[in-house]
Amino acid sequence: MWELKLQVKILNIFFMKRIIVDIILCIAAVFLPWWGTLIAVLACMFIFEWFIEGLILALIFDTLYGTPTVYFNGYVLVATYSTTILFMIVFFVKRRIRLYNQ
């Protein structure tokens, strides 16, 4: 019985850390330049497993600041596409790194 309570407590701490990081990243998306937010999301993708919040943040970032550009043939969701590709790359790189195989 005490093992179950300990597991629940550990999960609560884990989710609280994740929620705090999400709030900090939302604030970073508003106040930091795009490259600062990208570095923070990339770090969180390596720290947390399945950091889908980074993709959601990129979608929010594109809705706030996205404009059609000539460089990307008029696409508006450039940050969302870039973060999705980055998420896939980090997912496969994390599987190859010895630290994350434990």
CSV table of N, CA and C in Angstrom, one decimal:
chain,number,residue,atom,x,y,z
A,1,MET,N,0.8,-1.2,0.0
A,1,MET,CA,0.0,0.0,0.0
A,1,MET,C,0.9,1.3,0.0
A,2,TRP,N,1.9,1.3,0.8
A,2,TRP,CA,2.8,2.4,0.9
A,2,TRP,C,3.6,2.6,-0.4
A,3,GLU,N,3.8,1.5,-1.2
A,3,GLU,CA,4.5,1.6,-2.5
A,3,GLU,C,3.6,2.4,-3.5
A,4,LEU,N,2.3,2.1,-3.4
A,4,LEU,CA,1.4,2.8,-4.3
A,4,LEU,C,1.3,4.3,-4.0
A,5,LYS,N,1.3,4.6,-2.7
A,5,LYS,CA,1.3,6.1,-2.4
A,5,LYS,C,2.6,6.7,-2.8
A,6,LEU,N,3.7,6.0,-2.7
A,6,LEU,CA,5.0,6.6,-3.1
A,6,LEU,C,5.0,6.8,-4.6
A,7,GLN,N,4.5,5.9,-5.4
A,7,GLN,CA,4.4,6.0,-6.8
A,7,GLN,C,3.5,7.2,-7.2
A,8,VAL,N,2.4,7.3,-6.6
A,8,VAL,CA,1.5,8.5,-6.9
A,8,VAL,C,2.2,9.8,-6.5
A,9,LYS,N,2.9,9.8,-5.4
A,9,LYS,CA,3.6,11.0,-5.0
A,9,LYS,C,4.7,11.4,-6.1
A,10,ILE,N,5.4,10.4,-6.5
A,10,ILE,CA,6.5,10.6,-7.5
A,10,ILE,C,5.9,11.1,-8.8
A,11,LEU,N,4.7,10.5,-9.3
A,11,LEU,CA,4.1,11.0,-10.5
A,11,LEU,C,3.6,12.4,-10.3
A,12,ASN,N,3.1,12.8,-9.1
A,12,ASN,CA,2.6,14.1,-8.9
A,12,ASN,C,3.7,15.1,-9.0
A,13,ILE,N,4.9,14.8,-8.5
A,13,ILE,CA,6.1,15.7,-8.6
A,13,ILE,C,6.5,15.8,-10.0
A,14,PHE,N,6.5,14.7,-10.8
A,14,PHE,CA,6.9,14.7,-12.2
A,14,PHE,C,6.0,15.6,-13.0
A,15,PHE,N,4.7,15.5,-12.8
A,15,PHE,CA,3.7,16.3,-13.5
A,15,PHE,C,3.8,17.8,-13.1
A,16,MET,N,4.1,18.1,-11.8
A,16,MET,CA,4.2,19.4,-11.4
A,16,MET,C,5.4,20.1,-12.1
A,17,LYS,N,6.5,19.3,-12.2
A,17,LYS,CA,7.7,19.9,-12.9
A,17,LYS,C,7.3,20.2,-14.3
A,18,ARG,N,6.6,19.3,-14.9
A,18,ARG,CA,6.3,19.5,-16.3
A,18,ARG,C,5.3,20.7,-16.5
A,19,ILE,N,4.4,20.9,-15.6
A,19,ILE,CA,3.5,22.0,-15.7
A,19,ILE,C,4.2,23.3,-15.5
A,20,ILE,N,5.2,23.3,-14.6
A,20,ILE,CA,6.0,24.5,-14.3
A,20,ILE,C,6.8,24.9,-15.5
A,21,VAL,N,7.4,23.9,-16.2
A,21,VAL,CA,8.2,24.1,-17.4
A,21,VAL,C,7.3,24.6,-18.5
A,22,ASP,N,6.1,24.1,-18.6
A,22,ASP,CA,5.2,24.5,-19.7
A,22,ASP,C,4.8,26.0,-19.5
A,23,ILE,N,4.6,26.4,-18.2
A,23,ILE,CA,4.3,27.8,-18.0
A,23,ILE,C,5.5,28.7,-18.3
A,24,ILE,N,6.7,28.3,-17.9
A,24,ILE,CA,7.9,29.0,-18.3
A,24,ILE,C,8.1,29.2,-19.8
A,25,LEU,N,7.8,28.1,-20.5
A,25,LEU,CA,7.9,28.1,-22.0
A,25,LEU,C,6.9,29.0,-22.6
A,26,CYS,N,5.7,29.0,-22.1
A,26,CYS,CA,4.7,30.0,-22.6
A,26,CYS,C,5.1,31.4,-22.4
A,27,ILE,N,5.7,31.7,-21.3
A,27,ILE,CA,6.2,33.1,-21.0
A,27,ILE,C,7.3,33.3,-21.9
A,28,ALA,N,8.2,32.4,-22.1
A,28,ALA,CA,9.4,32.5,-23.0
A,28,ALA,C,8.9,32.8,-24.4
A,29,ALA,N,7.9,32.2,-24.9
A,29,ALA,CA,7.4,32.4,-26.2
A,29,ALA,C,6.9,33.8,-26.5
A,30,VAL,N,6.4,34.4,-25.4
A,30,VAL,CA,5.9,35.8,-25.5
A,30,VAL,C,7.1,36.8,-25.4
A,31,PHE,N,8.0,36.6,-24.5
A,31,PHE,CA,9.0,37.6,-24.2
A,31,PHE,C,10.4,37.4,-24.9
A,32,LEU,N,10.7,36.1,-25.2
A,32,LEU,CA,12.1,35.8,-25.8
A,32,LEU,C,12.0,35.9,-27.3
A,33,PRO,N,13.1,36.1,-28.0
A,33,PRO,CA,13.1,36.0,-29.4
A,33,PRO,C,12.9,34.5,-29.8
A,34,TRP,N,12.6,34.3,-31.1
A,34,TRP,CA,12.3,33.0,-31.5
A,34,TRP,C,13.4,32.0,-31.3
A,35,TRP,N,14.6,32.4,-31.4
A,35,TRP,CA,15.7,31.4,-31.2
A,35,TRP,C,15.9,31.1,-29.8
A,36,GLY,N,15.6,32.0,-28.9
A,36,GLY,CA,15.6,31.7,-27.4
A,36,GLY,C,14.6,30.6,-27.0
A,37,THR,N,13.4,30.8,-27.6
A,37,THR,CA,12.3,29.8,-27.3
A,37,THR,C,12.7,28.5,-28.0
A,38,LEU,N,13.3,28.5,-29.1
A,38,LEU,CA,13.7,27.2,-29.8
A,38,LEU,C,14.7,26.5,-29.0
A,39,ILE,N,15.7,27.2,-28.4
A,39,ILE,CA,16.7,26.5,-27.6
A,39,ILE,C,16.0,25.9,-26.3
A,40,ALA,N,15.1,26.7,-25.7
A,40,ALA,CA,14.4,26.2,-24.5
A,40,ALA,C,13.6,24.9,-24.8
A,41,VAL,N,12.9,24.9,-26.0
A,41,VAL,CA,12.1,23.8,-26.4
A,41,VAL,C,13.0,22.6,-26.7
A,42,LEU,N,14.1,22.8,-27.4
A,42,LEU,CA,15.0,21.8,-27.7
A,42,LEU,C,15.6,21.1,-26.4
A,43,ALA,N,15.9,21.9,-25.4
A,43,ALA,CA,16.4,21.4,-24.1
A,43,ALA,C,15.4,20.6,-23.4
A,44,CYS,N,14.1,21.1,-23.5
A,44,CYS,CA,13.0,20.3,-22.8
A,44,CYS,C,12.8,19.0,-23.6
A,45,MET,N,13.0,19.0,-24.9
A,45,MET,CA,12.8,17.7,-25.6
A,45,MET,C,13.8,16.7,-25.2
A,46,PHE,N,15.0,17.1,-24.9
A,46,PHE,CA,16.0,16.2,-24.4
A,46,PHE,C,15.7,15.8,-23.0
A,47,ILE,N,15.2,16.7,-22.1
A,47,ILE,CA,15.0,16.4,-20.7
A,47,ILE,C,13.8,15.5,-20.5
A,48,PHE,N,12.7,15.8,-21.1
A,48,PHE,CA,11.4,15.1,-20.9
A,48,PHE,C,11.2,14.2,-22.1
A,49,GLU,N,10.6,13.0,-21.7
A,49,GLU,CA,10.2,12.1,-22.8
A,49,GLU,C,8.9,12.5,-23.4
A,50,TRP,N,8.7,12.4,-24.7
A,50,TRP,CA,7.5,12.8,-25.4
A,50,TRP,C,7.1,14.2,-25.0
A,51,PHE,N,7.9,15.1,-25.3
A,51,PHE,CA,7.6,16.5,-25.0
A,51,PHE,C,6.7,17.1,-26.1
A,52,ILE,N,5.4,16.7,-26.1
A,52,ILE,CA,4.5,17.2,-27.1
A,52,ILE,C,4.1,18.7,-26.9
A,53,GLU,N,4.4,19.2,-25.7
A,53,GLU,CA,4.1,20.6,-25.4
A,53,GLU,C,4.9,21.5,-26.3
A,54,GLY,N,6.0,21.1,-26.7
A,54,GLY,CA,6.8,21.9,-27.7
A,54,GLY,C,6.1,22.1,-29.0
A,55,LEU,N,5.5,21.1,-29.5
A,55,LEU,CA,4.7,21.2,-30.7
A,55,LEU,C,3.5,22.1,-30.5
A,56,ILE,N,2.8,22.0,-29.4
A,56,ILE,CA,1.7,22.9,-29.1
A,56,ILE,C,2.2,24.3,-29.0
A,57,LEU,N,3.3,24.5,-28.3
A,57,LEU,CA,3.9,25.8,-28.2
A,57,LEU,C,4.2,26.4,-29.5
A,58,ALA,N,4.8,25.6,-30.4
A,58,ALA,CA,5.1,26.1,-31.8
A,58,ALA,C,3.9,26.5,-32.5
A,59,LEU,N,2.8,25.8,-32.4
A,59,LEU,CA,1.5,26.2,-33.0
A,59,LEU,C,1.0,27.5,-32.4
A,60,ILE,N,1.1,27.7,-31.1
A,60,ILE,CA,0.7,28.9,-30.5
A,60,ILE,C,1.6,30.1,-31.0
A,61,PHE,N,2.9,29.8,-31.1
A,61,PHE,CA,3.9,30.8,-31.6
A,61,PHE,C,3.6,31.2,-33.0
A,62,ASP,N,3.2,30.2,-33.8
A,62,ASP,CA,2.8,30.6,-35.2
A,62,ASP,C,1.5,31.4,-35.3
A,63,THR,N,0.6,31.1,-34.4
A,63,THR,CA,-0.6,31.8,-34.5
A,63,THR,C,-0.4,33.3,-34.0
A,64,LEU,N,0.5,33.4,-33.1
A,64,LEU,CA,0.8,34.8,-32.6
A,64,LEU,C,1.6,35.6,-33.6
A,65,TYR,N,2.7,35.0,-34.1
A,65,TYR,CA,3.7,35.7,-34.8
A,65,TYR,C,3.9,35.3,-36.3
A,66,GLY,N,3.2,34.2,-36.7
A,66,GLY,CA,3.4,33.7,-38.0
A,66,GLY,C,2.9,34.6,-39.2
A,67,THR,N,3.7,34.8,-40.2
A,67,THR,CA,3.3,35.6,-41.4
A,67,THR,C,3.8,34.8,-42.6
A,68,PRO,N,3.1,34.9,-43.7
A,68,PRO,CA,3.6,34.2,-44.9
A,68,PRO,C,4.9,34.8,-45.3
A,69,THR,N,5.8,33.9,-45.6
A,69,THR,CA,7.2,34.4,-46.1
A,69,THR,C,7.5,33.9,-47.5
A,70,VAL,N,8.3,34.6,-48.2
A,70,VAL,CA,8.7,34.2,-49.5
A,70,VAL,C,9.6,33.0,-49.5
A,71,TYR,N,10.4,32.9,-48.4
A,71,TYR,CA,11.4,31.9,-48.3
A,71,TYR,C,10.8,30.5,-48.2
A,72,PHE,N,9.6,30.4,-47.7
A,72,PHE,CA,8.9,29.1,-47.5
A,72,PHE,C,7.7,29.0,-48.4
A,73,ASN,N,7.6,29.6,-49.5
A,73,ASN,CA,6.5,29.6,-50.5
A,73,ASN,C,5.2,30.0,-49.9
A,74,GLY,N,5.2,30.9,-49.0
A,74,GLY,CA,4.0,31.5,-48.4
A,74,GLY,C,3.4,30.7,-47.2
A,75,TYR,N,4.1,29.7,-46.7
A,75,TYR,CA,3.6,28.9,-45.6
A,75,TYR,C,3.7,29.8,-44.3
A,76,VAL,N,2.6,29.6,-43.5
A,76,VAL,CA,2.5,30.4,-42.3
A,76,VAL,C,3.0,29.6,-41.1
A,77,LEU,N,2.9,28.3,-41.1
A,77,LEU,CA,3.2,27.5,-39.9
A,77,LEU,C,4.6,26.9,-40.0
A,78,VAL,N,5.6,27.8,-40.2
A,78,VAL,CA,7.0,27.4,-40.4
A,78,VAL,C,7.5,26.9,-39.0
A,79,ALA,N,7.2,27.5,-37.9
A,79,ALA,CA,7.7,27.0,-36.6
A,79,ALA,C,7.1,25.7,-36.3
A,80,THR,N,5.9,25.5,-36.6
A,80,THR,CA,5.3,24.2,-36.3
A,80,THR,C,5.9,23.1,-37.1
A,81,TYR,N,6.1,23.3,-38.4
A,81,TYR,CA,6.7,22.3,-39.2
A,81,TYR,C,8.2,22.0,-38.7
A,82,SER,N,8.9,23.1,-38.4
A,82,SER,CA,10.3,22.9,-38.0
A,82,SER,C,10.4,22.2,-36.7
A,83,THR,N,9.5,22.5,-35.7
A,83,THR,CA,9.5,21.9,-34.5
A,83,THR,C,9.1,20.4,-34.6
A,84,THR,N,8.2,20.1,-35.5
A,84,THR,CA,7.8,18.7,-35.7
A,84,THR,C,9.0,17.9,-36.2
A,85,ILE,N,9.7,18.5,-37.2
A,85,ILE,CA,10.9,17.8,-37.7
A,85,ILE,C,12.0,17.7,-36.6
A,86,LEU,N,12.1,18.7,-35.8
A,86,LEU,CA,13.1,18.7,-34.7
A,86,LEU,C,12.7,17.6,-33.7
A,87,PHE,N,11.4,17.5,-33.4
A,87,PHE,CA,10.9,16.5,-32.5
A,87,PHE,C,11.3,15.1,-32.9
A,88,MET,N,11.1,14.8,-34.2
A,88,MET,CA,11.4,13.5,-34.8
A,88,MET,C,12.9,13.3,-34.7
A,89,ILE,N,13.7,14.3,-35.0
A,89,ILE,CA,15.1,14.1,-35.0
A,89,ILE,C,15.6,13.8,-33.5
A,90,VAL,N,15.1,14.6,-32.6
A,90,VAL,CA,15.5,14.4,-31.2
A,90,VAL,C,15.0,13.0,-30.7
A,91,PHE,N,13.8,12.6,-31.1
A,91,PHE,CA,13.3,11.3,-30.7
A,91,PHE,C,14.3,10.2,-31.1
A,92,PHE,N,14.8,10.2,-32.4
A,92,PHE,CA,15.7,9.2,-32.8
A,92,PHE,C,17.1,9.3,-32.3
A,93,VAL,N,17.5,10.6,-32.0
A,93,VAL,CA,18.8,10.8,-31.5
A,93,VAL,C,18.9,10.3,-30.0
A,94,LYS,N,17.8,10.6,-29.3
A,94,LYS,CA,17.7,10.1,-27.9
A,94,LYS,C,17.8,8.6,-27.7
A,95,ARG,N,17.3,7.9,-28.7
A,95,ARG,CA,17.3,6.5,-28.7
A,95,ARG,C,18.7,5.9,-28.9
A,96,ARG,N,19.6,6.7,-29.6
A,96,ARG,CA,20.9,6.3,-29.9
A,96,ARG,C,21.9,6.7,-28.8
A,97,ILE,N,21.6,7.7,-28.0
A,97,ILE,CA,22.5,8.2,-26.9
A,97,ILE,C,22.5,7.2,-25.8
A,98,ARG,N,23.6,6.8,-25.3
A,98,ARG,CA,23.7,5.8,-24.2
A,98,ARG,C,23.0,6.3,-22.9
A,99,LEU,N,23.0,7.5,-22.6
A,99,LEU,CA,22.4,8.0,-21.4
A,99,LEU,C,20.9,7.7,-21.3
A,100,TYR,N,20.2,7.8,-22.4
A,100,TYR,CA,18.8,7.6,-22.5
A,100,TYR,C,18.3,6.1,-22.7
A,101,ASN,N,19.3,5.2,-22.9
A,101,ASN,CA,18.9,3.8,-23.1
A,101,ASN,C,18.7,3.1,-21.8
A,102,GLN,N,18.9,3.7,-20.7
A,102,GLN,CA,18.8,3.0,-19.4
A,102,GLN,C,17.3,2.7,-19.0
